[in-house]
Tab-separated table of C-alpha atoms in Angstrom:
chain	number	residue	atom	x	y	z
Y	127	MET	CA	238.478	176.023	168.407
Y	128	SER	CA	240.630	178.609	166.637
Y	129	VAL	CA	240.762	182.282	167.574
Y	130	ALA	CA	238.794	183.174	164.440
Y	131	GLY	CA	236.134	180.641	165.402
Y	132	LEU	CA	235.869	182.045	168.905
Y	133	LYS	CA	235.491	185.551	167.527
Y	134	LYS	CA	232.728	184.413	165.190
Y	135	GLN	CA	230.863	182.743	168.072
Y	136	PHE	CA	231.189	185.953	170.073
Y	137	TYR	CA	229.850	188.036	167.154
Y	138	LYS	CA	226.802	185.782	166.775
Y	139	ALA	CA	226.076	185.737	170.496
Y	140	SER	CA	226.368	189.522	170.739
Y	141	GLN	CA	224.040	190.058	167.784
Y	142	LEU	CA	221.479	187.600	169.170
Y	143	VAL	CA	221.442	189.396	172.554
Y	144	SER	CA	221.055	192.798	170.901
Y	145	GLU	CA	218.065	191.487	168.909
Y	146	LYS	CA	216.357	189.656	171.785
Y	147	VAL	CA	217.058	192.203	174.517
Y	148	GLY	CA	217.822	195.457	172.768
Y	149	GLY	CA	215.210	195.124	170.008
Y	150	ALA	CA	217.721	195.451	167.166
Y	151	GLU	CA	216.486	194.332	163.728
Y	152	GLY	CA	218.402	191.781	161.727
Y	153	THR	CA	218.441	191.035	158.015
Y	154	LYS	CA	214.950	189.988	156.917
Y	155	LEU	CA	214.423	186.979	154.687
Y	156	ASP	CA	211.978	187.378	151.809
Y	157	ASP	CA	208.328	186.267	152.088
Y	158	ASP	CA	208.774	183.356	149.646
Y	159	PHE	CA	211.543	181.926	151.825
Y	160	LYS	CA	209.433	182.265	154.992
Y	161	GLU	CA	206.437	180.614	153.314
Y	162	MET	CA	208.606	177.735	152.135
Y	163	GLU	CA	210.077	177.320	155.630
Y	164	LYS	CA	206.571	177.247	157.119
Y	165	LYS	CA	205.442	174.498	154.701
Y	166	VAL	CA	208.511	172.387	155.506
Y	167	ASP	CA	207.806	172.751	159.226
Y	168	VAL	CA	204.196	171.594	158.755
Y	169	THR	CA	205.383	168.671	156.601
Y	170	SER	CA	207.871	167.629	159.283
Y	171	LYS	CA	205.214	167.623	162.020
Y	172	ALA	CA	202.756	165.718	159.795
Y	173	VAL	CA	205.258	162.989	158.909
Y	174	THR	CA	206.385	162.548	162.532
Y	175	GLU	CA	202.868	162.181	163.959
Y	176	VAL	CA	201.534	160.019	161.101
Y	177	LEU	CA	204.470	157.652	161.624
Y	178	ALA	CA	203.739	157.281	165.335
Y	179	ARG	CA	199.997	156.798	164.782
Y	180	THR	CA	200.551	154.237	161.998
Y	181	ILE	CA	202.758	152.076	164.222
Y	182	GLU	CA	200.180	152.389	167.020
Y	183	TYR	CA	197.396	151.433	164.561
Y	184	LEU	CA	199.251	148.289	163.481
Y	185	GLN	CA	200.143	147.246	167.033
Y	186	PRO	CA	198.307	148.793	170.030
Y	187	ASN	CA	200.429	146.641	172.382
Y	188	PRO	CA	203.539	148.748	173.263
Y	189	ALA	CA	205.794	145.676	173.505
Y	190	SER	CA	204.847	144.630	169.965
Y	191	ARG	CA	205.183	148.245	168.790
Y	192	ALA	CA	208.790	148.282	169.936
Y	193	LYS	CA	209.504	145.067	168.008
Y	194	LEU	CA	207.711	146.399	164.914
Y	195	THR	CA	209.886	149.526	164.980
Y	196	MET	CA	213.030	147.373	165.096
Y	197	LEU	CA	212.019	145.131	162.185
Y	198	ASN	CA	214.867	144.612	159.734
Y	199	THR	CA	213.291	145.538	156.421
Y	200	VAL	CA	216.230	144.247	154.348
Y	201	SER	CA	215.720	140.729	155.676
Y	202	LYS	CA	211.999	140.963	154.864
Y	203	ILE	CA	212.757	141.988	151.259
Y	204	ARG	CA	215.124	139.058	150.864
Y	205	GLY	CA	212.515	136.712	152.268
Y	206	GLN	CA	214.666	135.639	155.206
Y	207	VAL	CA	211.922	136.273	157.789
Y	208	LYS	CA	208.285	135.237	157.387
Y	209	ASN	CA	206.829	136.859	160.503
Y	210	PRO	CA	207.560	140.034	162.473
Y	211	GLY	CA	208.629	138.197	165.630
Y	212	TYR	CA	205.661	138.917	167.891
Y	213	PRO	CA	202.295	137.142	168.296
Y	214	GLN	CA	199.177	138.575	166.688
Y	215	SER	CA	196.030	138.663	168.833
Y	216	GLU	CA	194.207	136.644	166.149
Y	217	GLY	CA	196.812	133.901	166.442
Y	218	LEU	CA	196.542	133.782	170.242
Y	219	LEU	CA	192.754	133.496	169.970
Y	220	GLY	CA	193.098	130.747	167.362
Y	221	GLU	CA	195.445	128.686	169.557
Y	222	CYS	CA	193.024	129.033	172.476
Y	223	MET	CA	190.085	127.827	170.342
Y	224	ILE	CA	192.015	124.851	168.943
Y	225	ARG	CA	193.192	123.762	172.406
Y	226	HIS	CA	189.691	123.748	173.857
Y	227	GLY	CA	188.193	122.251	170.695
Y	228	LYS	CA	190.513	119.256	171.027
Y	229	GLU	CA	189.613	118.895	174.697
Y	230	LEU	CA	185.888	118.800	173.870
Y	231	GLY	CA	186.496	116.082	171.275
Y	232	GLY	CA	184.942	115.153	167.951
Y	233	GLU	CA	181.587	114.174	169.500
Y	234	SER	CA	180.931	117.817	170.459
Y	235	ASN	CA	179.402	120.183	167.900
Y	236	PHE	CA	180.915	123.103	169.784
Y	237	GLY	CA	184.337	121.433	169.860
Y	238	ASP	CA	184.354	120.884	166.078
Y	239	ALA	CA	183.223	124.469	165.510
Y	240	LEU	CA	186.033	125.760	167.764
Y	241	LEU	CA	188.568	123.820	165.702
Y	242	ASP	CA	187.235	125.401	162.487
Y	243	ALA	CA	187.265	128.892	164.000
Y	244	GLY	CA	190.740	128.410	165.511
Y	245	GLU	CA	192.281	127.428	162.168
Y	246	SER	CA	190.675	130.478	160.525
Y	247	MET	CA	192.008	132.781	163.267
Y	248	LYS	CA	195.526	131.428	162.735
Y	249	ARG	CA	195.192	132.150	159.016
Y	250	LEU	CA	194.063	135.684	159.881
Y	251	ALA	CA	197.193	136.082	162.032
Y	252	GLU	CA	199.382	135.138	159.060
Y	253	VAL	CA	197.597	137.718	156.894
Y	254	LYS	CA	198.109	140.314	159.645
Y	255	ASP	CA	201.831	139.487	159.712
Y	256	SER	CA	201.973	140.208	155.990
Y	257	LEU	CA	200.171	143.525	156.507
Y	258	ASP	CA	202.630	144.638	159.201
Y	259	ILE	CA	205.667	143.736	157.105
Y	260	GLU	CA	204.241	145.329	153.941
Y	261	VAL	CA	203.381	148.605	155.688
Y	262	LYS	CA	206.781	148.671	157.411
Y	263	GLN	CA	208.606	148.257	154.093
Y	264	ASN	CA	206.591	150.563	151.852
Y	265	PHE	CA	205.257	153.241	154.211
Y	266	ILE	CA	206.963	153.437	157.602
Y	267	ASP	CA	210.564	152.971	156.430
Y	268	PRO	CA	210.382	155.592	153.614
Y	269	LEU	CA	208.842	158.177	155.965
Y	270	GLN	CA	211.445	157.438	158.633
Y	271	ASN	CA	214.130	157.898	155.998
Y	272	LEU	CA	212.553	161.251	155.077
Y	273	CYS	CA	212.706	162.353	158.734
Y	274	GLU	CA	216.223	161.129	159.390
Y	275	LYS	CA	217.804	162.408	156.169
Y	276	ASP	CA	215.950	165.053	154.124
Y	277	LEU	CA	214.180	166.908	156.930
Y	278	LYS	CA	217.205	166.649	159.216
Y	279	GLU	CA	219.429	168.027	156.452
Y	280	ILE	CA	217.074	170.975	155.912
Y	281	GLN	CA	217.153	171.779	159.639
Y	282	HIS	CA	220.954	171.719	159.496
Y	283	HIS	CA	220.995	174.190	156.574
Y	284	LEU	CA	218.500	176.516	158.313
Y	285	LYS	CA	220.543	176.493	161.512
Y	286	LYS	CA	223.705	177.278	159.581
Y	287	LEU	CA	221.904	180.074	157.722
Y	288	GLU	CA	220.777	181.659	161.013
Y	289	GLY	CA	224.334	181.576	162.360
Y	290	ARG	CA	225.745	183.258	159.266
Y	291	ARG	CA	222.981	185.860	159.324
Y	292	LEU	CA	223.869	186.810	162.901
Y	293	ASP	CA	227.564	187.021	161.968
Y	294	PHE	CA	226.802	189.227	158.943
Y	295	ASP	CA	224.443	191.543	160.871
Y	296	TYR	CA	226.996	192.015	163.663
Y	297	LYS	CA	229.694	193.018	161.182
Y	298	LYS	CA	227.311	195.188	159.141
Y	299	LYS	CA	226.343	197.122	162.294
Y	300	ARG	CA	230.048	197.818	162.890
Y	301	GLN	CA	230.884	198.775	159.315
Y	302	GLY	CA	233.984	200.956	159.336
Y	303	LYS	CA	235.421	199.250	162.392
Y	304	ILE	CA	235.597	195.895	160.594
Y	305	PRO	CA	237.534	195.488	157.321
Y	306	ASP	CA	235.348	195.690	154.193
Y	307	GLU	CA	236.750	192.379	152.941
Y	308	GLU	CA	235.602	190.606	156.105
Y	309	LEU	CA	232.128	192.138	155.740
Y	310	ARG	CA	231.983	191.079	152.074
Y	311	GLN	CA	232.932	187.504	152.951
Y	312	ALA	CA	230.253	187.390	155.668
Y	313	LEU	CA	227.630	188.550	153.136
Y	314	GLU	CA	228.734	185.945	150.573
Y	315	LYS	CA	228.519	183.123	153.158
Y	316	PHE	CA	225.058	184.293	154.263
Y	317	GLU	CA	223.752	184.358	150.669
Y	318	GLU	CA	225.361	180.984	149.957
Y	319	SER	CA	223.656	179.381	152.987
Y	320	LYS	CA	220.338	180.961	152.035
Y	321	GLU	CA	220.554	179.474	148.539
Y	322	VAL	CA	221.455	175.997	149.845
Y	323	ALA	CA	218.599	176.021	152.382
Y	324	GLU	CA	216.165	177.328	149.779
Y	325	THR	CA	217.170	174.633	147.277
Y	326	SER	CA	216.797	171.788	149.796
Y	327	MET	CA	213.338	173.021	150.886
Y	328	HIS	CA	212.229	173.466	147.278
Y	329	ASN	CA	213.332	169.922	146.363
Y	330	LEU	CA	211.414	168.467	149.306
Y	331	LEU	CA	208.180	170.306	148.545
Y	332	GLU	CA	208.358	169.635	144.799
Y	333	THR	CA	208.811	165.881	145.260
Y	334	ASP	CA	205.978	165.367	147.742
Y	335	ILE	CA	204.350	163.048	145.198
Y	336	GLU	CA	206.667	160.415	146.688
Y	337	GLN	CA	204.771	160.693	149.973
Y	338	VAL	CA	201.505	160.276	148.034
Y	339	SER	CA	202.929	157.069	146.531
Y	340	GLN	CA	203.870	155.800	149.993
Y	341	LEU	CA	200.387	156.599	151.297
Y	342	SER	CA	198.940	154.689	148.348
Y	343	ALA	CA	201.104	151.684	149.310
Y	344	LEU	CA	199.626	151.823	152.823
Y	345	VAL	CA	196.078	151.762	151.446
Y	346	ASP	CA	196.909	148.923	149.007
Y	347	ALA	CA	198.320	146.832	151.862
Y	348	GLN	CA	195.182	147.425	153.924
Y	349	LEU	CA	192.929	146.519	150.990
Y	350	ASP	CA	194.840	143.287	150.402
Y	351	TYR	CA	194.614	142.415	154.102
Y	352	HIS	CA	190.873	143.065	154.302
Y	353	ARG	CA	190.167	141.120	151.076
Y	354	GLN	CA	191.961	138.066	152.416
Y	355	ALA	CA	190.339	138.491	155.832
Y	356	VAL	CA	186.867	138.643	154.254
Y	357	GLN	CA	187.587	135.492	152.226
Y	358	ILE	CA	188.769	133.579	155.333
Y	359	LEU	CA	185.777	134.711	157.409
Y	360	ASP	CA	183.320	133.925	154.583
Y	361	GLU	CA	184.673	130.373	154.427
Y	362	LEU	CA	184.422	130.045	158.211
Y	363	ALA	CA	180.843	131.388	158.268
Y	364	GLU	CA	179.817	128.842	155.598
Y	365	LYS	CA	181.396	125.990	157.587
Y	366	LEU	CA	179.566	127.006	160.760
Y	367	LYS	CA	176.228	127.318	158.929
Y	368	ARG	CA	176.745	123.858	157.395
Y	369	ARG	CA	177.433	122.427	160.847
Y	370	MET	CA	174.234	124.046	162.163
Y	371	ARG	CA	172.196	122.546	159.287
Y	372	GLU	CA	173.687	119.104	159.831
Y	373	ALA	CA	173.043	119.267	163.572
Y	374	SER	CA	169.423	120.354	163.083
Y	375	SER	CA	168.770	117.513	160.612
Y	376	ARG	CA	169.948	114.808	163.024
Y	377	PRO	CA	167.341	113.355	165.412
Y	378	ARG	CA	167.662	114.713	168.896
Y	379	ARG	CA	168.715	112.224	171.523
Y	380	GLU	CA	166.432	112.184	174.525
Y	381	TYR	CA	167.802	111.876	177.993
Y	382	LYS	CA	166.674	108.739	179.801
Y	383	PRO	CA	167.693	108.602	183.453
Y	384	LYS	CA	168.934	105.252	184.746
Y	385	PRO	CA	166.619	103.398	187.181
Y	386	ARG	CA	167.512	103.936	190.789
Y	387	GLU	CA	168.758	100.972	192.762
Y	388	PRO	CA	167.175	100.348	196.214
Y	389	PHE	CA	169.333	101.470	199.073
Y	390	ASP	CA	169.180	99.550	202.369
Y	391	LEU	CA	170.041	101.732	205.327
Y	392	GLY	CA	170.445	98.753	207.705
Y	393	GLU	CA	171.100	99.157	211.422
Y	394	PRO	CA	172.455	102.526	212.529
Y	395	GLU	CA	176.110	102.472	213.390
Y	396	GLN	CA	178.135	104.859	215.465
Y	397	SER	CA	180.599	106.754	213.412
Y	398	ASN	CA	183.345	106.262	215.974
Y	399	GLY	CA	183.304	102.485	215.789
Y	400	GLY	CA	180.765	101.929	218.570
Y	401	PHE	CA	182.485	103.825	221.339
Y	402	PRO	CA	180.484	106.555	223.048
Y	403	CYS	CA	181.417	110.087	222.253
Y	404	THR	CA	183.079	112.050	224.984
Y	405	THR	CA	183.781	115.709	225.061
Y	406	ALA	CA	187.450	116.531	224.905
Y	407	PRO	CA	188.649	118.607	227.806
Y	408	LYS	CA	189.405	122.203	227.111
Y	409	ILE	CA	193.060	123.066	227.394
Y	410	ALA	CA	193.777	126.589	228.493
Y	411	ALA	CA	196.332	128.324	226.335
Y	412	SER	CA	199.379	129.423	228.259
Y	413	SER	CA	200.734	132.926	228.041
Y	414	SER	CA	203.710	131.637	226.093
Y	415	PHE	CA	201.441	130.381	223.296
Y	416	ARG	CA	199.472	133.600	223.182
Y	417	SER	CA	202.576	135.679	222.834
Y	418	SER	CA	203.705	133.655	219.832
Y	419	ASP	CA	200.392	134.120	217.975
Y	420	LYS	CA	201.342	137.625	216.822
Y	421	PRO	CA	201.936	137.717	213.035
Y	422	ILE	CA	205.374	138.646	211.795
Y	423	ARG	CA	205.174	141.814	209.661
Y	424	THR	CA	206.893	141.682	206.322
Y	425	PRO	CA	207.943	144.782	204.375
Y	426	SER	CA	205.304	145.932	201.872
Y	427	ARG	CA	206.040	146.348	198.195
Y	428	SER	CA	204.591	149.851	198.502
Y	429	MET	CA	207.305	150.983	200.969
Y	430	LEU	CA	210.143	151.656	198.502
Y	431	PRO	CA	212.581	154.606	198.556
Y	432	LEU	CA	211.373	157.528	196.456
Y	433	ASP	CA	214.822	158.748	195.339
Y	434	GLN	CA	214.271	157.630	191.739
Y	435	PRO	CA	211.486	158.006	189.124
Y	436	SER	CA	208.515	156.012	190.414
Y	437	CYS	CA	204.742	155.742	190.504
Y	438	LYS	CA	202.080	154.205	192.743
Y	439	ALA	CA	199.424	151.764	191.461
Y	440	LEU	CA	195.869	153.081	191.843
Y	441	TYR	CA	194.256	149.798	190.733
Y	442	ASP	CA	195.185	146.163	190.089
Y	443	PHE	CA	196.522	145.554	186.556
Y	444	GLU	CA	196.516	142.051	185.044
Y	445	PRO	CA	198.805	141.741	181.976
Y	446	GLU	CA	197.049	140.501	178.844
Y	447	ASN	CA	199.968	140.584	176.391
Y	448	ASP	CA	203.635	139.607	176.364
Y	449	GLY	CA	205.842	142.365	177.732
Y	450	GLU	CA	203.227	143.904	180.066
Y	451	LEU	CA	203.922	144.322	183.806
Y	452	GLY	CA	201.273	143.235	186.311
Y	453	PHE	CA	200.843	144.827	189.747
Y	454	ARG	CA	198.444	145.322	192.673
Y	455	GLU	CA	196.862	148.446	194.087
Y	456	GLY	CA	199.374	150.286	196.277
Y	457	ASP	CA	202.515	148.843	194.629
Y	458	VAL	CA	205.298	151.370	193.992
Y	459	ILE	CA	206.846	150.825	190.561
Y	460	THR	CA	210.206	152.154	189.378
Y	461	LEU	CA	209.817	154.121	186.122
Y	462	THR	CA	212.424	153.456	183.409
Y	463	ASN	CA	210.887	154.916	180.236
Y	464	GLN	CA	207.753	156.517	178.774
Y	465	ILE	CA	206.664	154.737	175.594
Y	466	ASP	CA	203.999	157.291	174.594
Y	467	GLU	CA	201.321	159.447	176.186
Y	468	ASN	CA	199.398	156.341	177.349
Y	469	TRP	CA	202.036	153.771	178.374
Y	470	TYR	CA	205.029	153.608	180.739
Y	471	GLU	CA	207.819	151.051	181.097
Y	472	GLY	CA	208.913	150.157	184.625
Y	473	MET	CA	210.245	147.551	187.050
Y	474	LEU	CA	208.671	145.798	190.037
Y	475	ASP	CA	210.245	142.964	192.059
Y	476	GLY	CA	212.925	142.456	189.405
Y	477	GLN	CA	210.344	142.185	186.571
Y	478	SER	CA	210.307	144.735	183.736
Y	479	GLY	CA	207.396	145.527	181.422
Y	480	PHE	CA	204.844	147.987	180.079
Y	481	PHE	CA	201.717	149.281	181.811
Y	482	PRO	CA	199.034	151.949	181.187
Y	483	LEU	CA	199.495	155.443	182.617
Y	484	SER	CA	195.825	155.593	183.702
Y	485	TYR	CA	196.408	152.852	186.306
Y	486	VAL	CA	199.081	154.714	188.300
Y	487	GLU	CA	199.864	157.985	190.050
Y	488	VAL	CA	203.341	159.383	189.280
Y	489	LEU	CA	205.286	160.056	192.489
Y	490	VAL	CA	208.699	161.017	191.057
Y	491	PRO	CA	208.553	161.892	187.318
Y	492	LEU	CA	211.084	160.792	184.754
Y	493	PRO	CA	213.764	163.427	183.948
Y	494	GLN	CA	212.954	165.483	180.867
């Protein structure tokens, strides 16, 4: 950094200390600017939280959420990928129903009904895939772009404006000791930054109809999903009702037990081949055998070093989805990441996965 740059950093730091500690007043921005800045801040918080909640709404499973976030939208637009790369719960249920329906066979009413329901569930999974991809393209991606570009750019302009204000106020307070030309240049840079920040905030707030359009795309995708889901379930309900009517119209088969065959007990025989039973002599255990009966203690999974972020399991947790980490009560799990306020990612016995925060007690928290 040049000498001039170092001096400017010193001026800003000195002015900031005099305002925070000494109570000095700096240049005030007008009320319209402050109101605009407040609206941008509220917009930024709204977009950030709505994004997180939308992804959680589409995929409650944290492992699937991570994959949804990494979806390549360009490949979806070009039609190169037909599914998001993770299983839908409807599809898993459908595969389960079809497997057991085939095992029951065509002679079982329940088996045939499971096959019908399983095929419908798999169709629902395909419709859910389309919903996830559509929402990712037309709602999540545009809002993420807004966060990463427009809102980030506004924050950059506001930070630059604050730095130039501190520099100008420091020089203004020392007017007479600092050349007038240097003070004039500081004022011009401050006003220039204020105009740039004001323009970027104005453009964002005036084009918020784009966010309304993106929200409309979210609702349209949901409507399309629910229409198709209703159609699939209506067809399934009609099939099941038809099967019930057909079953009730068929005569019921009565159970007729087979006649029992006579069983001749014959002469009693000794179970040991005719030899009389004798009591086996008791053999006293020697001291050498007794000493070897002691169990060998193995190290517990709960006795791990606590020099890294970790937590202790309060209850057993059985994984229900891909990517989840199972454990038993008392296990000590190494923490690697916090997905959100409800889920952690960790490692146990060389296995990595996600698990709910409510099942564990944090021993060593993750670094902030």
